[in-house]
Short mmCIF file of N, CA, C and O in Angstrom, two decimals:
data_model
loop_
_atom_site.label_atom_id
_atom_site.label_comp_id
_atom_site.label_asym_id
_atom_site.label_seq_id
_atom_site.Cartn_x
_atom_site.Cartn_y
_atom_site.Cartn_z
N MET A 1085 -14.79 10.62 10.01
CA MET A 1085 -15.67 9.75 9.61
C MET A 1085 -14.47 8.45 9.83
O MET A 1085 -15.39 7.06 10.11
N PHE A 1086 -13.03 8.28 9.60
CA PHE A 1086 -12.19 7.34 9.67
C PHE A 1086 -11.67 7.14 10.84
O PHE A 1086 -11.41 8.10 11.19
N THR A 1087 -11.58 6.30 11.85
CA THR A 1087 -10.94 6.15 12.66
C THR A 1087 -9.08 5.83 11.99
O THR A 1087 -7.94 6.17 13.09
N TYR A 1088 -9.15 4.93 11.28
CA TYR A 1088 -7.52 4.37 10.60
C TYR A 1088 -7.73 3.94 9.14
O TYR A 1088 -8.72 3.73 9.28
N ILE A 1089 -6.62 4.24 8.63
CA ILE A 1089 -6.65 3.38 7.40
C ILE A 1089 -5.21 3.06 6.97
O ILE A 1089 -4.27 3.18 7.79
N THR A 1090 -5.12 1.65 6.43
CA THR A 1090 -4.01 0.96 6.59
C THR A 1090 -3.38 0.66 4.93
O THR A 1090 -4.56 0.91 4.37
N ILE A 1091 -2.69 0.47 4.73
CA ILE A 1091 -1.83 0.24 3.62
C ILE A 1091 -0.74 -0.58 3.50
O ILE A 1091 0.02 -0.56 4.49
N GLY A 1092 -0.91 -1.75 2.63
CA GLY A 1092 -0.22 -2.77 2.71
C GLY A 1092 1.48 -2.73 2.13
O GLY A 1092 1.41 -2.05 1.13
N ILE A 1093 2.27 -3.02 2.64
CA ILE A 1093 3.26 -2.97 2.39
C ILE A 1093 4.37 -4.06 2.28
O ILE A 1093 3.94 -5.40 2.70
N ASN A 1094 5.35 -4.08 1.72
CA ASN A 1094 6.45 -5.66 1.32
C ASN A 1094 7.49 -5.22 2.35
O ASN A 1094 8.29 -6.22 2.48
N ASP A 1095 8.21 -4.20 2.17
CA ASP A 1095 9.41 -3.77 2.90
C ASP A 1095 9.64 -2.54 3.93
O ASP A 1095 9.29 -1.54 3.34
N LEU A 1096 9.28 -3.33 5.27
CA LEU A 1096 8.86 -1.99 6.17
C LEU A 1096 9.75 -0.93 6.29
O LEU A 1096 9.88 0.25 6.02
N PRO A 1097 11.26 -1.47 6.28
CA PRO A 1097 12.74 -0.09 6.53
C PRO A 1097 12.22 0.56 5.12
O PRO A 1097 12.47 1.93 5.22
N ARG A 1098 11.94 0.21 3.76
CA ARG A 1098 11.83 0.87 2.49
C ARG A 1098 10.60 1.72 2.82
O ARG A 1098 10.74 3.04 2.36
N ALA A 1099 9.46 1.37 3.06
CA ALA A 1099 8.29 2.13 3.26
C ALA A 1099 8.64 3.19 4.29
O ALA A 1099 8.06 4.13 4.08
N VAL A 1100 9.34 2.93 5.17
CA VAL A 1100 9.25 4.21 6.31
C VAL A 1100 10.14 5.12 5.85
O VAL A 1100 9.90 6.35 6.30
N ARG A 1101 11.32 4.82 5.28
CA ARG A 1101 12.24 5.57 4.46
C ARG A 1101 11.51 6.83 3.41
O ARG A 1101 11.85 7.61 3.11
N PHE A 1102 10.50 6.13 2.84
CA PHE A 1102 9.14 6.75 2.00
C PHE A 1102 8.52 7.69 2.84
O PHE A 1102 8.55 8.96 2.64
N TYR A 1103 7.80 7.32 3.58
CA TYR A 1103 6.50 7.40 4.39
C TYR A 1103 7.18 8.67 5.50
O TYR A 1103 6.32 10.16 5.35
N ASP A 1104 7.98 8.68 6.04
CA ASP A 1104 8.58 9.74 7.06
C ASP A 1104 8.51 10.98 6.31
O ASP A 1104 7.87 11.98 7.10
N PRO A 1105 9.44 11.11 5.38
CA PRO A 1105 9.85 12.70 5.08
C PRO A 1105 8.37 12.79 4.09
O PRO A 1105 8.25 13.95 3.85
N VAL A 1106 7.82 12.00 3.63
CA VAL A 1106 6.28 12.39 2.50
C VAL A 1106 5.16 13.03 3.33
O VAL A 1106 5.17 14.04 3.32
N LEU A 1107 4.74 12.22 4.59
CA LEU A 1107 3.96 12.42 5.74
C LEU A 1107 4.59 14.04 6.67
O LEU A 1107 3.56 14.81 6.57
N ALA A 1108 6.00 13.81 6.84
CA ALA A 1108 6.14 15.05 7.19
C ALA A 1108 5.99 16.50 6.64
O ALA A 1108 5.50 17.41 7.37
N THR A 1109 5.61 16.32 5.40
CA THR A 1109 5.49 17.57 4.48
C THR A 1109 3.86 18.14 4.62
O THR A 1109 3.68 19.16 4.60
N LEU A 1110 3.44 17.30 5.45
CA LEU A 1110 1.66 17.54 5.85
C LEU A 1110 1.36 17.54 6.87
O LEU A 1110 0.44 17.89 7.71
N GLY A 1111 2.65 17.71 8.11
CA GLY A 1111 2.79 17.63 9.44
C GLY A 1111 2.28 16.33 10.27
O GLY A 1111 1.86 16.22 11.25
N PHE A 1112 2.60 15.04 9.70
CA PHE A 1112 2.27 13.83 10.01
C PHE A 1112 3.68 13.39 10.62
O PHE A 1112 4.53 13.33 9.80
N GLU A 1113 3.80 12.51 11.51
CA GLU A 1113 4.92 11.96 12.43
C GLU A 1113 4.60 10.48 12.64
O GLU A 1113 3.24 10.06 12.74
N ARG A 1114 5.80 9.87 12.27
CA ARG A 1114 5.35 8.16 12.74
C ARG A 1114 5.52 8.07 14.37
O ARG A 1114 6.46 8.97 14.76
N ARG A 1115 4.61 7.43 14.78
CA ARG A 1115 4.48 7.51 16.37
C ARG A 1115 4.73 6.26 17.21
O ARG A 1115 5.35 5.87 17.98
N GLN A 1116 4.33 5.28 15.86
CA GLN A 1116 4.39 3.46 16.53
C GLN A 1116 5.30 2.71 15.20
O GLN A 1116 5.10 3.39 14.33
N MET A 1117 6.01 1.86 15.76
CA MET A 1117 6.58 1.07 14.92
C MET A 1117 6.71 -0.17 15.68
O MET A 1117 7.93 -0.11 16.71
N ASP A 1118 6.81 -1.07 14.77
CA ASP A 1118 7.16 -3.04 15.45
C ASP A 1118 7.96 -3.33 14.12
O ASP A 1118 8.36 -2.73 13.32
N ASP A 1119 7.82 -4.65 14.05
CA ASP A 1119 8.57 -5.39 12.69
C ASP A 1119 7.87 -5.49 11.82
O ASP A 1119 7.64 -6.09 11.10
N GLN A 1120 6.18 -5.21 11.85
CA GLN A 1120 5.13 -5.24 11.04
C GLN A 1120 4.64 -4.23 10.37
O GLN A 1120 3.60 -3.94 9.55
N GLU A 1121 4.63 -3.15 11.20
CA GLU A 1121 3.99 -2.12 10.80
C GLU A 1121 4.38 -0.92 11.27
O GLU A 1121 4.94 -0.97 12.42
N ALA A 1122 3.81 0.58 11.17
CA ALA A 1122 4.44 1.63 11.73
C ALA A 1122 3.12 2.68 11.46
O ALA A 1122 2.33 2.48 10.29
N GLY A 1123 3.17 3.76 12.61
CA GLY A 1123 1.61 4.01 12.59
C GLY A 1123 1.86 5.64 12.73
O GLY A 1123 2.90 6.30 13.27
N TYR A 1124 0.91 6.48 11.61
CA TYR A 1124 1.36 8.22 11.62
C TYR A 1124 0.20 8.72 12.02
O TYR A 1124 -0.89 8.29 12.27
N ALA A 1125 0.79 10.10 12.62
CA ALA A 1125 -0.39 10.84 13.32
C ALA A 1125 -0.09 12.42 13.00
O ALA A 1125 1.26 12.87 12.91
N ALA A 1126 -1.03 13.28 13.17
CA ALA A 1126 -1.10 14.38 13.00
C ALA A 1126 -0.64 14.84 14.61
O ALA A 1126 -0.85 14.49 15.61
N ALA A 1127 -0.02 16.22 14.52
CA ALA A 1127 0.62 16.67 15.81
C ALA A 1127 -1.23 16.80 16.62
O ALA A 1127 -1.65 17.43 15.92
N GLY A 1128 -0.51 16.79 17.85
CA GLY A 1128 -2.21 16.69 18.79
C GLY A 1128 -2.93 15.77 18.75
O GLY A 1128 -4.03 15.69 19.72
N ASP A 1129 -3.29 14.66 18.10
CA ASP A 1129 -3.99 13.79 17.47
C ASP A 1129 -3.86 12.95 18.72
O ASP A 1129 -2.27 12.34 18.64
N SER A 1130 -4.51 12.26 19.22
CA SER A 1130 -4.37 11.14 20.30
C SER A 1130 -4.05 9.42 19.87
O SER A 1130 -3.72 8.91 20.60
N ARG A 1131 -4.28 9.60 18.08
CA ARG A 1131 -3.93 7.95 17.93
C ARG A 1131 -3.49 8.47 16.38
O ARG A 1131 -3.46 9.30 16.05
N CYS A 1132 -2.46 6.74 15.73
CA CYS A 1132 -2.12 7.03 14.38
C CYS A 1132 -3.58 6.73 13.89
O CYS A 1132 -4.47 5.78 14.57
N ARG A 1133 -3.70 7.43 12.68
CA ARG A 1133 -4.75 7.60 11.85
C ARG A 1133 -4.23 6.86 10.55
O ARG A 1133 -5.19 6.27 9.96
N PHE A 1134 -3.25 6.49 10.32
CA PHE A 1134 -2.43 6.13 8.97
C PHE A 1134 -1.32 4.96 9.42
O PHE A 1134 -0.61 5.34 9.92
N TRP A 1135 -1.69 3.87 9.18
CA TRP A 1135 -0.89 2.78 8.89
C TRP A 1135 -0.07 2.12 8.06
O TRP A 1135 -1.12 2.03 6.91
N ILE A 1136 1.04 1.66 7.56
CA ILE A 1136 1.75 0.90 7.08
C ILE A 1136 1.66 -0.20 7.33
O ILE A 1136 2.54 -0.46 8.73
N THR A 1137 1.60 -1.25 6.88
CA THR A 1137 1.67 -2.76 7.18
C THR A 1137 1.76 -3.69 6.64
O THR A 1137 1.70 -3.97 5.28
N HIS A 1138 2.37 -4.78 7.22
CA HIS A 1138 2.47 -6.27 6.32
C HIS A 1138 1.18 -7.10 6.57
O HIS A 1138 0.43 -6.54 7.47
N PRO A 1139 1.00 -7.25 5.42
CA PRO A 1139 -0.72 -7.80 5.59
C PRO A 1139 -0.30 -9.31 6.41
O PRO A 1139 0.32 -9.69 6.72
N PHE A 1140 -2.01 -8.85 7.37
CA PHE A 1140 -2.02 -10.17 8.29
C PHE A 1140 -2.03 -11.62 7.97
O PHE A 1140 -1.50 -12.16 8.68
N ASP A 1141 -2.60 -11.84 6.69
CA ASP A 1141 -2.29 -13.61 6.68
C ASP A 1141 -0.88 -13.73 6.05
O ASP A 1141 -0.79 -14.51 5.35
N GLY A 1142 0.11 -13.17 6.09
CA GLY A 1142 1.22 -13.28 5.78
C GLY A 1142 1.81 -13.55 4.27
O GLY A 1142 2.87 -13.19 3.77
N LYS A 1143 0.74 -12.95 3.11
CA LYS A 1143 0.83 -12.86 1.95
C LYS A 1143 1.53 -11.80 1.45
O LYS A 1143 1.48 -10.75 2.30
N PRO A 1144 2.04 -11.54 0.41
CA PRO A 1144 2.80 -10.05 -0.21
C PRO A 1144 1.16 -9.25 -0.17
O PRO A 1144 0.48 -9.83 -0.84
N ALA A 1145 1.49 -7.93 -0.11
CA ALA A 1145 0.56 -6.86 -0.31
C ALA A 1145 0.86 -6.39 -1.77
O ALA A 1145 1.48 -6.99 -2.58
N THR A 1146 -0.67 -6.50 -2.34
CA THR A 1146 -0.73 -6.08 -3.44
C THR A 1146 -1.96 -4.72 -3.63
O THR A 1146 -2.13 -4.05 -2.36
N ILE A 1147 -1.57 -3.97 -4.30
CA ILE A 1147 -2.55 -2.70 -4.69
C ILE A 1147 -3.64 -2.85 -4.92
O ILE A 1147 -3.91 -4.04 -5.80
N GLY A 1148 -4.56 -1.94 -4.54
CA GLY A 1148 -5.91 -1.86 -4.84
C GLY A 1148 -6.32 -1.15 -5.89
O GLY A 1148 -6.03 -0.10 -5.98
N ASN A 1149 -6.92 -1.65 -7.38
CA ASN A 1149 -7.26 -0.75 -8.29
C ASN A 1149 -8.57 0.06 -7.81
O ASN A 1149 -9.62 -0.57 -7.67
N GLY A 1150 -7.99 1.46 -7.75
CA GLY A 1150 -8.98 2.20 -7.70
C GLY A 1150 -9.22 2.82 -5.96
O GLY A 1150 -9.70 3.27 -5.62
N SER A 1151 -8.09 1.89 -5.43
CA SER A 1151 -7.96 2.44 -3.95
C SER A 1151 -6.70 3.67 -3.87
O SER A 1151 -6.04 3.75 -4.51
N MET A 1152 -7.42 4.83 -3.29
CA MET A 1152 -6.24 5.62 -2.83
C MET A 1152 -7.06 7.00 -1.74
O MET A 1152 -7.62 7.42 -2.20
N PRO A 1153 -5.76 6.73 -0.69
CA PRO A 1153 -6.08 7.86 0.42
C PRO A 1153 -5.69 9.05 -0.25
O PRO A 1153 -4.94 9.22 -0.83
N ALA A 1154 -6.17 9.84 -0.08
CA ALA A 1154 -6.09 11.30 -0.07
C ALA A 1154 -6.03 12.32 1.15
O ALA A 1154 -6.76 12.16 1.75
N PHE A 1155 -4.78 12.76 1.44
CA PHE A 1155 -4.41 13.53 2.53
C PHE A 1155 -4.60 14.87 2.37
O PHE A 1155 -4.39 15.53 1.25
N GLU A 1156 -5.27 15.52 3.29
CA GLU A 1156 -5.28 16.91 3.45
C GLU A 1156 -4.36 17.76 3.55
O GLU A 1156 -3.39 17.51 4.61
N ALA A 1157 -3.99 18.76 2.91
CA ALA A 1157 -2.93 19.62 2.89
C ALA A 1157 -2.93 20.83 2.77
O ALA A 1157 -4.21 21.58 2.67
N PRO A 1158 -2.50 21.53 4.04
CA PRO A 1158 -2.75 22.90 4.46
C PRO A 1158 -2.77 24.14 3.57
O PRO A 1158 -3.12 24.98 3.79
N SER A 1159 -2.13 23.60 1.99
CA SER A 1159 -1.81 24.71 1.68
C SER A 1159 -1.28 24.28 0.10
O SER A 1159 -1.15 23.10 -0.12
N ARG A 1160 -1.33 24.59 -0.66
CA ARG A 1160 -0.88 24.53 -2.15
C ARG A 1160 0.87 24.13 -2.13
O ARG A 1160 1.14 22.97 -2.98
N ARG A 1161 1.42 25.12 -1.29
CA ARG A 1161 2.35 24.70 -1.36
C ARG A 1161 2.91 23.38 -0.71
O ARG A 1161 4.18 22.72 -1.04
N ALA A 1162 2.13 22.70 0.56
CA ALA A 1162 2.37 21.66 1.06
C ALA A 1162 2.12 20.62 0.19
O ALA A 1162 2.92 19.36 -0.04
N VAL A 1163 1.21 20.59 -0.86
CA VAL A 1163 0.89 19.81 -2.08
C VAL A 1163 2.11 19.52 -2.88
O VAL A 1163 2.54 18.27 -3.13
N ASP A 1164 2.72 20.70 -3.25
CA ASP A 1164 3.89 20.35 -3.88
C ASP A 1164 5.07 19.93 -3.48
O ASP A 1164 6.07 19.64 -4.01
N ALA A 1165 5.29 19.95 -2.04
CA ALA A 1165 6.15 19.60 -1.33
C ALA A 1165 6.26 17.80 -0.96
O ALA A 1165 6.74 16.91 -1.02
N PHE A 1166 4.81 17.44 -1.04
CA PHE A 1166 4.75 16.50 -0.79
C PHE A 1166 4.86 15.52 -1.88
O PHE A 1166 5.57 14.57 -1.77
N HIS A 1167 4.61 15.99 -3.15
CA HIS A 1167 5.12 15.61 -4.68
C HIS A 1167 6.56 15.20 -4.78
O HIS A 1167 6.78 14.17 -5.33
N ALA A 1168 6.88 16.79 -4.51
CA ALA A 1168 8.54 16.20 -4.42
C ALA A 1168 9.05 15.49 -3.76
O ALA A 1168 10.13 14.64 -3.98
N ALA A 1169 8.67 15.27 -2.12
CA ALA A 1169 9.33 14.59 -1.26
C ALA A 1169 9.12 12.88 -1.71
O ALA A 1169 10.13 12.16 -1.83
N ALA A 1170 7.69 12.51 -2.27
CA ALA A 1170 7.74 11.51 -2.80
C ALA A 1170 8.34 10.84 -3.83
O ALA A 1170 9.05 9.79 -3.98
N LEU A 1171 8.87 12.11 -5.03
CA LEU A 1171 9.79 11.25 -6.19
C LEU A 1171 10.95 11.04 -5.56
O LEU A 1171 11.73 10.36 -5.84
N GLN A 1172 11.61 12.12 -4.66
CA GLN A 1172 12.59 11.93 -4.02
C GLN A 1172 12.77 11.08 -3.41
O GLN A 1172 14.42 10.34 -3.18
N HIS A 1173 11.84 10.11 -2.89
CA HIS A 1173 12.05 9.30 -2.10
C HIS A 1173 11.69 7.82 -2.63
O HIS A 1173 11.15 7.02 -1.71
N GLY A 1174 11.62 7.49 -3.38
CA GLY A 1174 11.75 6.36 -4.32
C GLY A 1174 10.12 5.94 -4.89
O GLY A 1174 9.58 4.87 -5.50
N GLY A 1175 9.04 7.14 -4.70
CA GLY A 1175 7.79 7.01 -5.38
C GLY A 1175 7.86 7.84 -6.96
O GLY A 1175 8.77 7.96 -7.33
N THR A 1176 6.63 7.22 -7.38
CA THR A 1176 6.59 7.46 -8.69
C THR A 1176 5.15 8.53 -8.82
O THR A 1176 4.55 8.77 -8.22
N ASP A 1177 5.35 9.07 -9.91
CA ASP A 1177 4.45 10.18 -10.45
C ASP A 1177 3.39 9.80 -10.60
O ASP A 1177 3.70 9.11 -11.84
N GLU A 1178 2.25 10.18 -10.31
CA GLU A 1178 0.66 9.90 -11.15
C GLU A 1178 -0.10 11.00 -11.55
O GLU A 1178 -1.20 10.91 -11.79
N GLY A 1179 0.64 12.40 -11.33
CA GLY A 1179 -0.21 13.30 -11.66
C GLY A 1179 0.34 14.86 -10.91
O GLY A 1179 0.24 14.55 -9.26
N ALA A 1180 1.22 15.59 -11.65
CA ALA A 1180 1.84 16.64 -11.16
C ALA A 1180 0.77 17.58 -10.43
O ALA A 1180 -0.50 17.58 -10.37
N PRO A 1181 1.19 17.99 -9.46
CA PRO A 1181 0.60 18.99 -8.57
C PRO A 1181 -0.10 20.17 -9.53
O PRO A 1181 0.35 20.59 -10.03
N GLY A 1182 -1.42 20.26 -9.38
CA GLY A 1182 -2.08 21.50 -10.35
C GLY A 1182 -3.55 21.26 -9.77
O GLY A 1182 -4.17 20.72 -8.97
N LEU A 1183 -4.54 22.19 -10.38
CA LEU A 1183 -5.83 22.43 -10.28
C LEU A 1183 -6.29 21.39 -10.55
O LEU A 1183 -6.03 21.02 -12.17
N ARG A 1184 -7.50 20.87 -10.52
CA ARG A 1184 -8.33 19.87 -11.14
C ARG A 1184 -9.72 20.46 -11.67
O ARG A 1184 -10.28 21.02 -10.92
N HIS A 1185 -10.03 19.45 -12.26
CA HIS A 1185 -11.63 20.00 -12.39
C HIS A 1185 -12.88 19.94 -11.85
O HIS A 1185 -14.03 20.56 -11.94
N PHE A 1186 -12.48 19.02 -10.50
CA PHE A 1186 -13.71 18.80 -9.39
C PHE A 1186 -14.27 19.91 -9.01
O PHE A 1186 -15.51 20.01 -8.78
N HIS A 1187 -13.44 21.32 -8.77
CA HIS A 1187 -14.01 22.57 -8.36
C HIS A 1187 -12.82 23.51 -8.32
O HIS A 1187 -11.62 22.96 -8.97
N ALA A 1188 -13.23 24.78 -8.36
CA ALA A 1188 -12.18 25.60 -8.59
C ALA A 1188 -10.64 25.91 -7.41
O ALA A 1188 -9.81 26.26 -8.01
N ASN A 1189 -11.04 25.48 -6.69
CA ASN A 1189 -9.81 25.23 -5.90
C ASN A 1189 -9.32 23.61 -5.14
O ASN A 1189 -8.66 23.60 -4.09
N PHE A 1190 -9.50 22.77 -6.03
CA PHE A 1190 -9.18 21.24 -5.77
C PHE A 1190 -7.68 21.12 -6.49
O PHE A 1190 -7.72 21.01 -7.68
N TYR A 1191 -6.65 21.48 -5.51
CA TYR A 1191 -5.32 21.44 -6.00
C TYR A 1191 -4.76 20.21 -5.25
O TYR A 1191 -4.88 20.28 -4.33
N ALA A 1192 -4.28 19.32 -6.48
CA ALA A 1192 -4.23 18.25 -5.94
C ALA A 1192 -2.74 17.32 -6.77
O ALA A 1192 -2.46 18.23 -7.72
N CYS A 1193 -2.21 16.58 -6.30
CA CYS A 1193 -1.39 15.45 -6.84
C CYS A 1193 -1.35 14.08 -6.67
O CYS A 1193 -2.26 14.05 -5.51
N TYR A 1194 -0.69 13.44 -7.11
CA TYR A 1194 -0.85 11.86 -7.31
C TYR A 1194 0.74 11.48 -7.24
O TYR A 1194 0.96 11.64 -8.28
N VAL A 1195 0.87 10.31 -6.41
CA VAL A 1195 1.36 9.27 -6.58
C VAL A 1195 1.61 8.03 -6.25
O VAL A 1195 0.58 7.89 -5.62
N ARG A 1196 2.80 7.10 -6.35
CA ARG A 1196 2.68 6.06 -6.10
C ARG A 1196 3.72 5.67 -5.02
O ARG A 1196 4.68 6.16 -5.19
N ASP A 1197 3.74 5.13 -4.18
CA ASP A 1197 4.96 4.79 -2.99
C ASP A 1197 5.51 3.54 -3.48
O ASP A 1197 5.05 2.95 -4.57
N PRO A 1198 6.42 3.33 -3.20
CA PRO A 1198 7.51 2.18 -3.54
C PRO A 1198 6.57 1.12 -3.66
O PRO A 1198 7.17 -0.29 -4.63
N ASP A 1199 5.73 0.38 -2.78
CA ASP A 1199 4.98 -0.90 -3.54
C ASP A 1199 3.90 -0.75 -4.38
O ASP A 1199 2.84 -1.41 -4.54
N GLY A 1200 3.54 0.46 -4.71
CA GLY A 1200 2.76 0.76 -5.72
C GLY A 1200 1.35 1.35 -5.66
O GLY A 1200 0.43 1.24 -6.11
N ASN A 1201 1.16 1.30 -4.26
CA ASN A 1201 0.09 2.04 -3.48
C ASN A 1201 -0.27 3.48 -4.03
O ASN A 1201 0.99 4.32 -3.85
N LYS A 1202 -1.44 4.36 -4.70
CA LYS A 1202 -1.64 5.32 -5.09
C LYS A 1202 -2.16 5.81 -4.09
O LYS A 1202 -3.13 5.88 -2.99
N LEU A 1203 -1.35 7.71 -3.73
CA LEU A 1203 -1.73 8.52 -3.19
C LEU A 1203 -2.13 9.76 -3.21
O LEU A 1203 -1.45 9.88 -4.80
N SER A 1204 -2.70 10.62 -2.79
CA SER A 1204 -3.03 12.15 -3.10
C SER A 1204 -2.82 12.94 -1.98
O SER A 1204 -2.89 12.61 -0.76
N ALA A 1205 -2.36 14.18 -2.06
CA ALA A 1205 -2.37 15.16 -1.37
C ALA A 1205 -3.32 16.35 -2.00
O ALA A 1205 -3.41 16.61 -3.05
N LEU A 1206 -3.95 16.76 -1.21
CA LEU A 1206 -5.36 17.51 -1.30
C LEU A 1206 -5.45 19.09 -0.83
O LEU A 1206 -5.29 18.64 0.38
N CYS A 1207 -5.21 20.35 -1.29
CA CYS A 1207 -5.59 21.25 -0.77
C CYS A 1207 -6.64 21.78 -1.31
O CYS A 1207 -6.81 22.06 -2.71
N GLU A 1208 -7.88 22.23 -0.57
CA GLU A 1208 -9.36 23.04 -1.27
C GLU A 1208 -9.37 24.24 -1.06
O GLU A 1208 -10.46 25.21 -1.42
N ARG A 1209 -8.29 25.12 -0.19
CA ARG A 1209 -8.29 26.10 -0.25
C ARG A 1209 -8.03 27.09 -1.10
O ARG A 1209 -7.17 26.81 -2.08
N PRO A 1210 -8.90 28.30 -1.44
CA PRO A 1210 -8.26 29.27 -2.41
C PRO A 1210 -6.61 29.51 -2.13
O PRO A 1210 -6.26 29.88 -0.76
N GLU A 1211 -5.90 30.27 -3.11
CA GLU A 1211 -4.60 30.66 -3.15
C GLU A 1211 -4.64 31.88 -2.70
O GLU A 1211 -5.20 32.75 -2.91
#
């Protein structure tokens, strides 16, 4: 459905120190970077699908109330690892890993990155 998603950040080196290890728990790697942005892709993908970037207008990045990309996790263990890595690398907890009421196999966690952007990792496979 999406070609790519961008998240606004204010400090690119700090954001990379967060996103590199956090996204690695789900098999994503940083493939591109310049002084304004960094792009991440899954192994075998031909393009970066997730970008962290300074806003184009030059103003400070702000968080979107109600905005939240949810990353597909291959397992519940990967959701747990995503959450732990986020907390270890400057993120904050917004909901520990666990089953949610949406359906029987909706296993997710919620965190905020160092700029306050809300993120989720989600596995919908049975244990």
